[in-house]
mmCIF file of C-alpha atoms in Angstrom:
data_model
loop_
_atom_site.group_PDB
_atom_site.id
_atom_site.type_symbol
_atom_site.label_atom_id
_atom_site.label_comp_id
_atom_site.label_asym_id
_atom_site.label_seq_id
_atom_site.Cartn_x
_atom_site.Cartn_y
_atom_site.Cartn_z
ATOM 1 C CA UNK A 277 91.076 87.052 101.344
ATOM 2 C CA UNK A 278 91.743 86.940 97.667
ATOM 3 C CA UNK A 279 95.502 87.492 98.541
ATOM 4 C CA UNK A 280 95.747 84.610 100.955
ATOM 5 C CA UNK A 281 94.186 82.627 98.360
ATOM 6 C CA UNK A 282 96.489 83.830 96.137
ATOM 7 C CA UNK A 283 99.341 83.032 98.295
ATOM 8 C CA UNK A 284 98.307 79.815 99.442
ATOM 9 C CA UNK A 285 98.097 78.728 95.497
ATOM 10 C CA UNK A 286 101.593 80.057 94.989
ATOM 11 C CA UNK A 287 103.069 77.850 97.942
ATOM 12 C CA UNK A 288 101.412 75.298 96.477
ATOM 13 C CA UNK A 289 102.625 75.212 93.243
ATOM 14 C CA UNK A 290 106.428 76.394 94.460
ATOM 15 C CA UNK A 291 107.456 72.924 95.365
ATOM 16 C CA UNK A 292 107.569 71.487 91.478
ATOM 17 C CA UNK A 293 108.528 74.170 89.553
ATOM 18 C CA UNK A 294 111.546 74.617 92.105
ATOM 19 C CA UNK A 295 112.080 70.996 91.256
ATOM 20 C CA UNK A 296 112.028 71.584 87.562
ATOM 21 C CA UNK A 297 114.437 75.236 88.182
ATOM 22 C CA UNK A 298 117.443 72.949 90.227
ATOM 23 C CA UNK A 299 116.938 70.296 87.234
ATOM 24 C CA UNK A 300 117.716 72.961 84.982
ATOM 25 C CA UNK A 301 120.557 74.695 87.488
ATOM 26 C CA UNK A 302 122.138 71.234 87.581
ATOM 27 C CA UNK A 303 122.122 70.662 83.911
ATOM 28 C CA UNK A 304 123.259 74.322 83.258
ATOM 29 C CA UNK A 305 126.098 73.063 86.115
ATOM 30 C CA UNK A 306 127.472 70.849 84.186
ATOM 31 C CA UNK A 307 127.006 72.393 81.056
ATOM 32 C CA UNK A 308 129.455 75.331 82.294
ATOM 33 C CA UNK A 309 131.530 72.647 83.449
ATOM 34 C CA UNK A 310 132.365 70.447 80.176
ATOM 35 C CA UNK A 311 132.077 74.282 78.109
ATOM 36 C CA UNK A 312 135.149 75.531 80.834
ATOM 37 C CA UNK A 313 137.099 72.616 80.569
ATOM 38 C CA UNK A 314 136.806 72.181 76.481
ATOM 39 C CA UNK A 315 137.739 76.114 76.637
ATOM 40 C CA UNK A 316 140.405 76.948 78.920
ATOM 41 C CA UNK A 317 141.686 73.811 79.698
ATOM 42 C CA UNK A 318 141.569 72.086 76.226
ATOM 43 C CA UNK A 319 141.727 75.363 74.548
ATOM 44 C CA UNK A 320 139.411 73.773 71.885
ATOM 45 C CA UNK A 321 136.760 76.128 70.271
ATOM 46 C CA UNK A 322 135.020 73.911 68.187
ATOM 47 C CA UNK A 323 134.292 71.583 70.551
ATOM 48 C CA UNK A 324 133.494 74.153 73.336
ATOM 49 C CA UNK A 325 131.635 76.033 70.770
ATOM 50 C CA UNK A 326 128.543 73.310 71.102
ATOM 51 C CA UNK A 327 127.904 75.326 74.508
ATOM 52 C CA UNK A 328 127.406 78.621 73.042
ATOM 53 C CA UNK A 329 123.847 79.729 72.668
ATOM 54 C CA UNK A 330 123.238 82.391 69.633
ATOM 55 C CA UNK A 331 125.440 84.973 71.072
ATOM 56 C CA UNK A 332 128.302 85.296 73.807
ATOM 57 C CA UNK A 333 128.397 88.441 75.331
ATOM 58 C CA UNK A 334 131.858 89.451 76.305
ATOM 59 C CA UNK A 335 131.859 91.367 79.839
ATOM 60 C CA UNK A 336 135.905 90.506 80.035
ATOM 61 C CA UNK A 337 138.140 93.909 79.333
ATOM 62 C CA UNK A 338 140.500 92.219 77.479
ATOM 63 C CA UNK A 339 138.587 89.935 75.255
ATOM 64 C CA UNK A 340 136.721 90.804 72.065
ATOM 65 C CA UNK A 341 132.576 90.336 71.734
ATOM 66 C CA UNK A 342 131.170 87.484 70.890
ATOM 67 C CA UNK A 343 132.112 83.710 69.712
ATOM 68 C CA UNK A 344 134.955 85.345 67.997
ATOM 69 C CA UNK A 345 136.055 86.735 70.714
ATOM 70 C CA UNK A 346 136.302 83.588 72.232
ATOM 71 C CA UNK A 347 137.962 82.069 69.324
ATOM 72 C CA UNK A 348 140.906 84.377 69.208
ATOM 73 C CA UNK A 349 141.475 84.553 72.970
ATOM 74 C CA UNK A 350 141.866 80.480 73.136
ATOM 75 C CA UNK A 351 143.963 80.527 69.713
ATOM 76 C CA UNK A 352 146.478 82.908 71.850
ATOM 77 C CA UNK A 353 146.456 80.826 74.970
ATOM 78 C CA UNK A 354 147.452 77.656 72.974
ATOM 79 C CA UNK A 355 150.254 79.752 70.876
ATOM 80 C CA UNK A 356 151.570 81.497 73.646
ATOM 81 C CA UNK A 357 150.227 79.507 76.565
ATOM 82 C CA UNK A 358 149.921 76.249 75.729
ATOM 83 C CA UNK A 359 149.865 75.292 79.605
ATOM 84 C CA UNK A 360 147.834 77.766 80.863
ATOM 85 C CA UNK A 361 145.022 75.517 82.497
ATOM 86 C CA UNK A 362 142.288 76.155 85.585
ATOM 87 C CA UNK A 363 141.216 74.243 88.331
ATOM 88 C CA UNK A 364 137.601 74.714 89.237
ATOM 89 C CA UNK A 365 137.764 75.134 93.245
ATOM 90 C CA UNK A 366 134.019 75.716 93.380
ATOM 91 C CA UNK A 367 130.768 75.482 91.142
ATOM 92 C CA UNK A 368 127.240 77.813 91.802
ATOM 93 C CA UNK A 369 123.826 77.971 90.363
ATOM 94 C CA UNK A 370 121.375 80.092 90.923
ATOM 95 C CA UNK A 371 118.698 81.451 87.885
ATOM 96 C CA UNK A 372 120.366 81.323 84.634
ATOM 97 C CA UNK A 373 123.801 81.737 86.028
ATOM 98 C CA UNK A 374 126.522 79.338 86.586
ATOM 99 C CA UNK A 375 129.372 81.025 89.020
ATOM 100 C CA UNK A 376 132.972 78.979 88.629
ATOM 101 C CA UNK A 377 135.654 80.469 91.450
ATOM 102 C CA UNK A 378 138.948 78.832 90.112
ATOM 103 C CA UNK A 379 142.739 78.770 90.392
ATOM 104 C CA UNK A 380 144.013 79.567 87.065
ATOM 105 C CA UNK A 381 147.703 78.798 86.886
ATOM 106 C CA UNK A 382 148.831 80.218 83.103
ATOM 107 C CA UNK A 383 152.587 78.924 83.377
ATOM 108 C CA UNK A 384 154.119 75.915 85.190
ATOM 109 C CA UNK A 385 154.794 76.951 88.630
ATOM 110 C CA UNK A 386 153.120 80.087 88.609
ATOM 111 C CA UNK A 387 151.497 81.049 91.778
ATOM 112 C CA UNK A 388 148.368 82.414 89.255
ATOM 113 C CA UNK A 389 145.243 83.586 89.826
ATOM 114 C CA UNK A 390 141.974 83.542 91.615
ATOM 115 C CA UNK A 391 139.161 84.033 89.101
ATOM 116 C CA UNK A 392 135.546 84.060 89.579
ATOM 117 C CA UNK A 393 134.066 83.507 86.418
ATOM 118 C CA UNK A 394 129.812 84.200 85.851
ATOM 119 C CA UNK A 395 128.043 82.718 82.991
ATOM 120 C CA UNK A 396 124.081 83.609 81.879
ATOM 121 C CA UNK A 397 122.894 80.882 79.746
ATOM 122 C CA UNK A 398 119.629 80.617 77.678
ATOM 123 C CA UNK A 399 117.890 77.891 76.943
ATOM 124 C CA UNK A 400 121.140 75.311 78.618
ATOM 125 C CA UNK A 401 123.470 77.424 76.322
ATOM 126 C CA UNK A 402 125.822 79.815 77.578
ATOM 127 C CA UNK A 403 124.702 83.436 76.268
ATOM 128 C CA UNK A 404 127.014 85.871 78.461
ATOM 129 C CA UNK A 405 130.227 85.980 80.527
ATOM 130 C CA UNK A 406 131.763 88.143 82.812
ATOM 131 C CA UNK A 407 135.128 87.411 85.541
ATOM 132 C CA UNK A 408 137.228 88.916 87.765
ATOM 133 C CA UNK A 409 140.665 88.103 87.931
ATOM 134 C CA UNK A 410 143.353 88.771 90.965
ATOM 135 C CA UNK A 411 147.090 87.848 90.634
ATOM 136 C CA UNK A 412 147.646 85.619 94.476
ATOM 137 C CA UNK A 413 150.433 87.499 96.390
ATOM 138 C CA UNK A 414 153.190 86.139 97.402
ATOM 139 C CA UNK A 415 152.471 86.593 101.445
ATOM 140 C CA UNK A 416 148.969 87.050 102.920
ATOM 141 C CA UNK A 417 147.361 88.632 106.407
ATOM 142 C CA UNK A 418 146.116 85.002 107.028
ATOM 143 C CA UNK A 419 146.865 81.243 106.701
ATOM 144 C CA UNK A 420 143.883 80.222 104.833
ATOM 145 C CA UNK A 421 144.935 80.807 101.294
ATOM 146 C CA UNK A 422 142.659 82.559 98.520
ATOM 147 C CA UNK A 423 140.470 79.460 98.195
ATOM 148 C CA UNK B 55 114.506 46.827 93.087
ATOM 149 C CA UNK B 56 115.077 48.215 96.340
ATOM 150 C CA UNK B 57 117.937 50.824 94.616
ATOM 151 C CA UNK B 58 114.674 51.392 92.206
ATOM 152 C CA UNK B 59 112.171 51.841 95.751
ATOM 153 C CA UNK B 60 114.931 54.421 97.236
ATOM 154 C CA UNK B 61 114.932 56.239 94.244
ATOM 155 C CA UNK B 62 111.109 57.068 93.895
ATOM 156 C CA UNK B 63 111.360 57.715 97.850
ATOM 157 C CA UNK B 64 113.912 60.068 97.150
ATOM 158 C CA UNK B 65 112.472 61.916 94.319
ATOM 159 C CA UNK B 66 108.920 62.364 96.075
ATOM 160 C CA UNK B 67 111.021 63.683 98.914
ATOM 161 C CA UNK B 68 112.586 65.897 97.177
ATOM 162 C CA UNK B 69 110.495 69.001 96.291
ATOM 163 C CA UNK B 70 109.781 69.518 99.935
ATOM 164 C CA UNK B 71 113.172 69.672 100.551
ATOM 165 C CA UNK B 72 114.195 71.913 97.692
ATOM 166 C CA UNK B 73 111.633 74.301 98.783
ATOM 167 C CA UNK B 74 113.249 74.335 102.624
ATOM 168 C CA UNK B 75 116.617 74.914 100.871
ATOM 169 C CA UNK B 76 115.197 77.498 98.362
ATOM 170 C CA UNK B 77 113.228 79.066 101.467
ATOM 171 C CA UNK B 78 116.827 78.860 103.508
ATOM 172 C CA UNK B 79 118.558 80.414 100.025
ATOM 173 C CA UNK B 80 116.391 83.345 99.902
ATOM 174 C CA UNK B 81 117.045 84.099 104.144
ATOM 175 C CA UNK B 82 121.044 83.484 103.425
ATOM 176 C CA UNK B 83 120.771 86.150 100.511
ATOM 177 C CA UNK B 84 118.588 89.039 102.530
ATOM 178 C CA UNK B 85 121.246 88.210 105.313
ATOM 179 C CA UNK B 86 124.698 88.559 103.442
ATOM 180 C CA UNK B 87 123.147 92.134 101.744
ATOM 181 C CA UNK B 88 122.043 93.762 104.639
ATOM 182 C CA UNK B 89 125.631 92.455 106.437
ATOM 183 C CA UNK B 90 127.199 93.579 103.422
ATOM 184 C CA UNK B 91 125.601 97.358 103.148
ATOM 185 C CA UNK B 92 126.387 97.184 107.338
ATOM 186 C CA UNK B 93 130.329 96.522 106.652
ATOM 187 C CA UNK B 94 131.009 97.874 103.245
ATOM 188 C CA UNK B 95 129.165 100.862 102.798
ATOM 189 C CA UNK B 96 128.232 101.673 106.278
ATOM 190 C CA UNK B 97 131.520 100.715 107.858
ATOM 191 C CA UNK B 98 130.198 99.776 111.229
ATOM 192 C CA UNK B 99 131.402 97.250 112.582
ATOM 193 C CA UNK B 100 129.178 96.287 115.345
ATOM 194 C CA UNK B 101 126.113 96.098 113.350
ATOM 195 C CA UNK B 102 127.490 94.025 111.160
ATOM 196 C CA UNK B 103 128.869 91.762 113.370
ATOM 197 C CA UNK B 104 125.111 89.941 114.347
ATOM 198 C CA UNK B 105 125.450 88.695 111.327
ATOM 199 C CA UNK B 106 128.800 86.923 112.091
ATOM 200 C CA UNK B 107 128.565 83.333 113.623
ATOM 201 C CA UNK B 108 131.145 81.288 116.174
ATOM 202 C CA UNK B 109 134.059 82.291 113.445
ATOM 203 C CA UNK B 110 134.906 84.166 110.593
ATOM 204 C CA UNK B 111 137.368 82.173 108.114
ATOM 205 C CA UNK B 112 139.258 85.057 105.884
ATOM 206 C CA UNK B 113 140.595 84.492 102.357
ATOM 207 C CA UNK B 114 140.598 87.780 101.229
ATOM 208 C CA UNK B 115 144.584 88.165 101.596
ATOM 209 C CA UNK B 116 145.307 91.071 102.350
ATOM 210 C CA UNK B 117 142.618 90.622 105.999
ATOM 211 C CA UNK B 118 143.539 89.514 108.784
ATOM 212 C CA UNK B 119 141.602 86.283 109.896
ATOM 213 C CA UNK B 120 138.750 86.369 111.736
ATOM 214 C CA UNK B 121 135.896 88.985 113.691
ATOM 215 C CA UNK B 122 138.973 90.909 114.731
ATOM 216 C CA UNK B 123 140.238 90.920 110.844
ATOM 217 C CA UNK B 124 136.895 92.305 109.674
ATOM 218 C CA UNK B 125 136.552 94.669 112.412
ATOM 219 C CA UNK B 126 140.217 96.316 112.127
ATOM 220 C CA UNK B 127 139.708 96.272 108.131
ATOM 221 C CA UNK B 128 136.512 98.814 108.602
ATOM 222 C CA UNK B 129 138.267 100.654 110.940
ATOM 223 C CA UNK B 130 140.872 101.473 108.294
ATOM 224 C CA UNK B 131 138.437 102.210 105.533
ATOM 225 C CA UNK B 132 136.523 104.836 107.899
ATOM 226 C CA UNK B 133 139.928 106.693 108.619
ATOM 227 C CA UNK B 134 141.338 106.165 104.991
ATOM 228 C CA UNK B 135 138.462 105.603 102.774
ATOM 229 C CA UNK B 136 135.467 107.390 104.199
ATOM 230 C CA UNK B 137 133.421 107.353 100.750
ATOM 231 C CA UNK B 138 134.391 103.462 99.774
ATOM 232 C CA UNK B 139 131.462 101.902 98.629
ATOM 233 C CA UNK B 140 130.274 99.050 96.829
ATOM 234 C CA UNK B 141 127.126 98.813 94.340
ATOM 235 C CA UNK B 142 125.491 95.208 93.998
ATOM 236 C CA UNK B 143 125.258 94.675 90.838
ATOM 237 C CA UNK B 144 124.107 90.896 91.102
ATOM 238 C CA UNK B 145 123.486 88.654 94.260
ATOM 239 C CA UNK B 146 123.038 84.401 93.780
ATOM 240 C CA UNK B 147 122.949 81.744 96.132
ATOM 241 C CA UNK B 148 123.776 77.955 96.151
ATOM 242 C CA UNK B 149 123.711 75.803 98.949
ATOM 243 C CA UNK B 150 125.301 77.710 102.303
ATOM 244 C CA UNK B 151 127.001 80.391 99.763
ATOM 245 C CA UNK B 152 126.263 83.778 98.482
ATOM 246 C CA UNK B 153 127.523 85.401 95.962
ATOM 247 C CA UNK B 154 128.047 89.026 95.353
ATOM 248 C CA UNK B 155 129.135 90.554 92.034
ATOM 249 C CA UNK B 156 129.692 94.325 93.009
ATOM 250 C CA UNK B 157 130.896 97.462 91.373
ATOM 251 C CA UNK B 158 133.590 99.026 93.948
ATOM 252 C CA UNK B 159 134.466 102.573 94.042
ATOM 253 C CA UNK B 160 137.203 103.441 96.999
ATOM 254 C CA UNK B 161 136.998 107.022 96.116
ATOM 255 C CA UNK B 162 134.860 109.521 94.195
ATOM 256 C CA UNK B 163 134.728 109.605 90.855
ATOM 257 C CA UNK B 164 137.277 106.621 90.626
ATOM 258 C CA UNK B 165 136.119 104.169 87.980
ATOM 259 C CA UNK B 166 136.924 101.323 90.391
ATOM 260 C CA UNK B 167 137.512 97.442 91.171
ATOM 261 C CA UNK B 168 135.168 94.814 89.693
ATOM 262 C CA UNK B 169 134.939 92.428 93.156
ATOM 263 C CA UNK B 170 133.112 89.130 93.112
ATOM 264 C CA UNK B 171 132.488 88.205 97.125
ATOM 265 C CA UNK B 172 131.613 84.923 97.964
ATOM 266 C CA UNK B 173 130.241 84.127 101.628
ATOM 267 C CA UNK B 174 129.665 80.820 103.316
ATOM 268 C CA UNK B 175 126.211 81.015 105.966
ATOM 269 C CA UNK B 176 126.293 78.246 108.922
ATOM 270 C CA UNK B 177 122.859 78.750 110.633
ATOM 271 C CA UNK B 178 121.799 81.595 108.651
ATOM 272 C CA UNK B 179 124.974 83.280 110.117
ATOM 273 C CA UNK B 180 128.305 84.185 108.168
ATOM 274 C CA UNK B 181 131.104 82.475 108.671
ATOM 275 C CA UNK B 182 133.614 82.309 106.027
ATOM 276 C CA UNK B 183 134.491 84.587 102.940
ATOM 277 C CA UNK B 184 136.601 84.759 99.448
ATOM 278 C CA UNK B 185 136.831 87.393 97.034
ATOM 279 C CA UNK B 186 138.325 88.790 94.132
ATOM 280 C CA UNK B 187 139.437 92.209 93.130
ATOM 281 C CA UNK B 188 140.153 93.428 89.776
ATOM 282 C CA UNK B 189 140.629 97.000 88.566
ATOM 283 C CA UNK B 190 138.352 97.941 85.476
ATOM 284 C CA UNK B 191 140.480 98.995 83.089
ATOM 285 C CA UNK B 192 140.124 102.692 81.357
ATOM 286 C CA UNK B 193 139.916 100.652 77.594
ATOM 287 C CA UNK B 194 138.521 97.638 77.224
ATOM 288 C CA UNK B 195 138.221 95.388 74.133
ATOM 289 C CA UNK B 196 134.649 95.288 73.919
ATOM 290 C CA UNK B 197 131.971 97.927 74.818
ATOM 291 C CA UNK B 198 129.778 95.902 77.704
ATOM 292 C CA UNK B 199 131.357 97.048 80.431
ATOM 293 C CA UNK B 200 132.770 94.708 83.579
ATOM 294 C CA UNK B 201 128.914 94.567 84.321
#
């Protein structure tokens, strides 16, 4: 009995605080959003730094921990990249994560990449961030293209 | 004034229907895992396949499109890959999608493909899919792992 009370009390109170959790999902949304395109697109750290929470946890292979980490890897892009730029295909929520799935195209022209990128955040700043990148082949088994 | 009466209307509306989608988010979730451990690690087709609805939209590109596509790529991995398997690391959902971010490994002791899945649900059922593959490197330039 004490369980369906329980239960009952739980359903009740589920409605607002799922309110309040997509309130935060959205904001966190477009948090990730403005942070991605200050980052990659505008390869500008100190403005996409405002996003980062009081660490940045690196899960990419080939980028260094941290906000320095960060720092360095858009200082390259603009020296050696200066075009390299994303389109965001697709935005998630769910929890503390934000889940981007995007074309990156590093060179005019380039066929590029599909990328699903994953960012925790803490607090509406972005604490952790992890992707998986795949180069999109020439020819494909289907018609429907990687997005 | 009206715009001001909608908006109330809307926002008392809205838990009710956040906890239908959140209720809907959970099913889609519980669905795409158990058709995922069916496909993936299981490799049978025909259990996997209730979970498929009217169609099965393919972007992964080297799969051919549709049912057919799905069933012809387990097929392969049974006579090629017998101990392919995937390990969920994390599982979100937003709307009709679901997410998977999974640690691959196509053979033993392989260190294996970071793969981010992402499945679109019509009616609880699955009906379209993207992913990304990436290898996971034997350095990396930070010690946190793809996960």
């Amino acid at each position: 009995m004490l369980r369906l009370i329980l239960a009952a009390a739980v359903v009740a109170l589920a409605p607002a605080a799922q309110a309040a959790d997509a309130r935060q999902m959205e904001e966190n949304k477009k948090a990730v959003l403005e942070f991605y395109d200050l980052a990659i697109n505008q390869k500008n750290f100190e403005a996409a730094a405002k996003f980062l929470g009081p660490r940045y946890v690196q899960h990419n292979p080939n980028a260094a921990d941290g906000p320095e980490g960060l720092k360095a890897f858009l200082g390259f892009l603009r020296e050696k990249f200066p075009d390299y730029h994303s389109e965001i295909k697709r935005a998630f929520a769910d929890g503390d994560y934000v889940i981007l799935h995007v074309h990156n195209v590093p060179t005019p022209n380039a066929r590029g990449n599909a990328i699903v990128d994953i960012f925790k955040l803490e607090n509406g700043k972005v604490i952790e961030h992890w992707d998986v990148r795949q180069e999109i082949p020439e020819k494909a088994a289907n018609a429907n293209t990687m997005f």
